[in-house]
């Protein structure tokens, strides 16, 4: 049996010396150590800092009547809150209205603006329409939309 300088067996030499034994030619390395074949990965991607963040907002007011939001109201309320809190800089934050459903709405904004946006919505006093006070409440914020969707009833989880 021939050995290399580092003490590992040279498998090609072993195969030629011992022609009666059959060995897998894909084996490399030290004697007795077989190369383990792994499954092939086609694509691997890790998103460390997503470009957008998402917010789930809900309209609430002091009226017993059911109030329905629309895209124009969401845009108006958010613009008012951002202008009050950050001035014209706040008005420049791009907001995408993803969905409006009843009193709930979901928004998308640049990730770096989420802190300023949530502070502006939280500090906003709301508006008075026809003697009814309306304001927006943040239900949730996340860098991933999937973390916000499907959370209906979570606020009632620990109450009896």
mmCIF file of C-alpha atoms in Angstrom:
data_model
loop_
_atom_site.group_PDB
_atom_site.id
_atom_site.type_symbol
_atom_site.label_atom_id
_atom_site.label_comp_id
_atom_site.label_asym_id
_atom_site.label_seq_id
_atom_site.Cartn_x
_atom_site.Cartn_y
_atom_site.Cartn_z
ATOM 1 C CA UNK A 1 0.000 0.000 0.000
ATOM 2 C CA UNK A 2 1.421 3.381 -0.887
ATOM 3 C CA UNK A 3 1.140 6.368 1.431
ATOM 4 C CA UNK A 4 1.386 10.046 0.659
ATOM 5 C CA UNK A 5 3.633 12.444 2.522
ATOM 6 C CA UNK A 6 0.897 13.325 5.038
ATOM 7 C CA UNK A 7 0.037 9.775 6.068
ATOM 8 C CA UNK A 8 -3.180 9.490 4.058
ATOM 9 C CA UNK A 9 -3.744 6.602 1.737
ATOM 10 C CA UNK A 10 -3.533 7.217 -1.952
ATOM 11 C CA UNK A 11 -6.700 5.481 -3.152
ATOM 12 C CA UNK A 12 -5.635 5.247 -6.757
ATOM 13 C CA UNK A 13 -2.515 3.374 -5.742
ATOM 14 C CA UNK A 14 -4.532 1.098 -3.438
ATOM 15 C CA UNK A 15 -6.912 0.245 -6.251
ATOM 16 C CA UNK A 16 -4.077 -0.633 -8.625
ATOM 17 C CA UNK A 17 -2.285 -2.804 -6.042
ATOM 18 C CA UNK A 18 -5.457 -4.631 -4.982
ATOM 19 C CA UNK A 19 -7.264 -5.166 -8.234
ATOM 20 C CA UNK A 20 -9.554 -7.795 -6.745
ATOM 21 C CA UNK A 21 -11.159 -5.362 -4.279
ATOM 22 C CA UNK A 22 -13.691 -2.892 -5.635
ATOM 23 C CA UNK A 23 -13.861 0.628 -4.258
ATOM 24 C CA UNK A 24 -15.882 3.659 -5.210
ATOM 25 C CA UNK A 25 -13.714 6.006 -7.256
ATOM 26 C CA UNK A 26 -15.489 9.038 -5.783
ATOM 27 C CA UNK A 27 -13.893 8.399 -2.401
ATOM 28 C CA UNK A 28 -11.147 10.837 -1.477
ATOM 29 C CA UNK A 29 -9.302 11.773 1.674
ATOM 30 C CA UNK A 30 -8.064 9.410 4.354
ATOM 31 C CA UNK A 31 -8.449 5.655 4.186
ATOM 32 C CA UNK A 32 -11.904 4.546 5.311
ATOM 33 C CA UNK A 33 -13.465 7.990 5.027
ATOM 34 C CA UNK A 34 -16.062 8.159 2.275
ATOM 35 C CA UNK A 35 -17.102 11.445 0.720
ATOM 36 C CA UNK A 36 -20.694 12.215 1.672
ATOM 37 C CA UNK A 37 -22.763 13.529 -1.190
ATOM 38 C CA UNK A 38 -25.192 16.289 -0.200
ATOM 39 C CA UNK A 39 -28.367 17.300 -1.963
ATOM 40 C CA UNK A 40 -27.857 20.040 -4.486
ATOM 41 C CA UNK A 41 -29.039 23.508 -3.496
ATOM 42 C CA UNK A 42 -30.443 25.359 -6.457
ATOM 43 C CA UNK A 43 -30.776 28.801 -4.888
ATOM 44 C CA UNK A 44 -30.145 30.146 -1.413
ATOM 45 C CA UNK A 45 -31.034 33.727 -0.532
ATOM 46 C CA UNK A 46 -30.980 35.476 2.817
ATOM 47 C CA UNK A 47 -32.743 38.811 3.167
ATOM 48 C CA UNK A 48 -31.072 40.551 6.057
ATOM 49 C CA UNK A 49 -32.636 43.999 5.671
ATOM 50 C CA UNK A 50 -35.880 44.103 3.684
ATOM 51 C CA UNK A 51 -36.621 47.278 1.749
ATOM 52 C CA UNK A 52 -40.134 47.758 3.124
ATOM 53 C CA UNK A 53 -41.978 47.584 6.416
ATOM 54 C CA UNK A 54 -45.681 47.058 6.943
ATOM 55 C CA UNK A 55 -48.250 48.486 9.347
ATOM 56 C CA UNK A 56 -51.750 47.347 10.259
ATOM 57 C CA UNK A 57 -53.936 50.251 11.377
ATOM 58 C CA UNK A 58 -57.475 50.367 12.704
ATOM 59 C CA UNK A 59 -59.893 53.293 12.818
ATOM 60 C CA UNK A 60 -61.719 53.871 16.049
ATOM 61 C CA UNK A 61 -64.145 56.552 17.106
ATOM 62 C CA UNK A 62 -66.640 57.435 19.806
ATOM 63 C CA UNK A 63 -69.631 56.496 17.659
ATOM 64 C CA UNK A 64 -71.734 53.370 18.063
ATOM 65 C CA UNK A 65 -72.307 53.268 14.304
ATOM 66 C CA UNK A 66 -70.085 51.043 12.215
ATOM 67 C CA UNK A 67 -67.648 53.179 10.250
ATOM 68 C CA UNK A 68 -66.073 52.032 6.995
ATOM 69 C CA UNK A 69 -62.687 53.305 5.872
ATOM 70 C CA UNK A 70 -61.770 53.986 2.272
ATOM 71 C CA UNK A 71 -58.441 54.668 0.549
ATOM 72 C CA UNK A 72 -58.936 58.426 0.507
ATOM 73 C CA UNK A 73 -59.620 58.594 4.264
ATOM 74 C CA UNK A 74 -56.566 56.441 5.057
ATOM 75 C CA UNK A 75 -54.342 58.657 2.900
ATOM 76 C CA UNK A 76 -55.821 61.826 4.436
ATOM 77 C CA UNK A 77 -55.472 60.635 8.042
ATOM 78 C CA UNK A 78 -51.912 59.377 7.571
ATOM 79 C CA UNK A 79 -50.848 62.560 5.760
ATOM 80 C CA UNK A 80 -52.362 64.672 8.524
ATOM 81 C CA UNK A 81 -50.544 62.686 11.221
ATOM 82 C CA UNK A 82 -47.203 62.811 9.396
ATOM 83 C CA UNK A 83 -47.534 66.540 8.676
ATOM 84 C CA UNK A 84 -48.406 67.324 12.304
ATOM 85 C CA UNK A 85 -45.505 65.273 13.667
ATOM 86 C CA UNK A 86 -42.727 65.832 11.089
ATOM 87 C CA UNK A 87 -43.887 68.771 8.949
ATOM 88 C CA UNK A 88 -43.231 68.663 5.218
ATOM 89 C CA UNK A 89 -40.581 65.973 5.740
ATOM 90 C CA UNK A 90 -43.280 63.643 7.057
ATOM 91 C CA UNK A 91 -45.500 64.353 4.093
ATOM 92 C CA UNK A 92 -42.684 63.111 1.853
ATOM 93 C CA UNK A 93 -42.734 59.578 3.296
ATOM 94 C CA UNK A 94 -44.087 57.310 0.560
ATOM 95 C CA UNK A 95 -47.011 55.171 1.709
ATOM 96 C CA UNK A 96 -48.608 52.371 -0.256
ATOM 97 C CA UNK A 97 -52.127 51.400 0.798
ATOM 98 C CA UNK A 98 -52.254 47.642 0.347
ATOM 99 C CA UNK A 99 -55.774 46.907 1.553
ATOM 100 C CA UNK A 100 -58.684 48.620 3.271
ATOM 101 C CA UNK A 101 -61.274 46.345 4.866
ATOM 102 C CA UNK A 102 -63.939 47.832 7.126
ATOM 103 C CA UNK A 103 -62.122 49.642 9.942
ATOM 104 C CA UNK A 104 -58.749 47.983 9.175
ATOM 105 C CA UNK A 105 -56.059 48.951 6.690
ATOM 106 C CA UNK A 106 -52.611 47.655 5.796
ATOM 107 C CA UNK A 107 -49.837 49.968 4.611
ATOM 108 C CA UNK A 108 -46.346 49.561 3.173
ATOM 109 C CA UNK A 109 -43.560 52.096 3.649
ATOM 110 C CA UNK A 110 -39.759 52.191 3.391
ATOM 111 C CA UNK A 111 -38.168 50.271 6.258
ATOM 112 C CA UNK A 112 -36.185 53.246 7.562
ATOM 113 C CA UNK A 113 -39.391 55.330 7.905
ATOM 114 C CA UNK A 114 -41.344 52.867 10.067
ATOM 115 C CA UNK A 115 -40.217 54.429 13.364
ATOM 116 C CA UNK A 116 -41.179 57.941 12.325
ATOM 117 C CA UNK A 117 -44.478 56.722 10.878
ATOM 118 C CA UNK A 118 -45.493 54.802 14.001
ATOM 119 C CA UNK A 119 -44.533 57.747 16.226
ATOM 120 C CA UNK A 120 -46.616 60.113 14.074
ATOM 121 C CA UNK A 121 -49.702 57.859 14.121
ATOM 122 C CA UNK A 122 -49.381 57.323 17.877
ATOM 123 C CA UNK A 123 -49.030 61.069 18.594
ATOM 124 C CA UNK A 124 -51.849 62.085 16.225
ATOM 125 C CA UNK A 125 -54.907 63.417 18.064
ATOM 126 C CA UNK A 126 -57.328 62.387 15.344
ATOM 127 C CA UNK A 127 -60.031 64.293 13.581
ATOM 128 C CA UNK A 128 -63.550 65.474 14.341
ATOM 129 C CA UNK A 129 -66.230 64.791 11.706
ATOM 130 C CA UNK A 130 -69.903 65.500 12.262
ATOM 131 C CA UNK A 131 -69.325 65.642 16.011
ATOM 132 C CA UNK A 132 -67.595 62.245 16.078
ATOM 133 C CA UNK A 133 -63.922 61.932 17.014
ATOM 134 C CA UNK A 134 -61.911 59.493 14.852
ATOM 135 C CA UNK A 135 -58.360 58.341 15.294
ATOM 136 C CA UNK A 136 -56.064 55.579 14.036
ATOM 137 C CA UNK A 137 -54.627 52.858 16.236
ATOM 138 C CA UNK A 138 -51.593 50.773 15.339
ATOM 139 C CA UNK A 139 -52.465 47.085 15.568
ATOM 140 C CA UNK A 140 -49.035 45.905 14.468
ATOM 141 C CA UNK A 141 -45.853 46.784 12.594
ATOM 142 C CA UNK A 142 -43.327 44.426 11.034
ATOM 143 C CA UNK A 143 -40.680 44.082 8.360
ATOM 144 C CA UNK A 144 -42.643 41.075 7.075
ATOM 145 C CA UNK A 145 -46.232 41.277 5.863
ATOM 146 C CA UNK A 146 -46.860 37.654 6.858
ATOM 147 C CA UNK A 147 -46.352 38.575 10.510
ATOM 148 C CA UNK A 148 -49.320 40.981 10.372
ATOM 149 C CA UNK A 149 -51.825 38.974 8.357
ATOM 150 C CA UNK A 150 -54.147 36.561 10.126
ATOM 151 C CA UNK A 151 -53.849 38.049 13.586
ATOM 152 C CA UNK A 152 -57.575 38.633 14.090
ATOM 153 C CA UNK A 153 -58.632 38.069 17.679
ATOM 154 C CA UNK A 154 -55.123 37.961 19.154
ATOM 155 C CA UNK A 155 -55.941 40.877 21.447
ATOM 156 C CA UNK A 156 -58.690 38.755 23.067
ATOM 157 C CA UNK A 157 -56.443 35.725 23.585
ATOM 158 C CA UNK A 158 -55.675 36.278 27.282
ATOM 159 C CA UNK A 159 -58.950 37.903 28.345
ATOM 160 C CA UNK A 160 -61.906 35.894 29.559
#
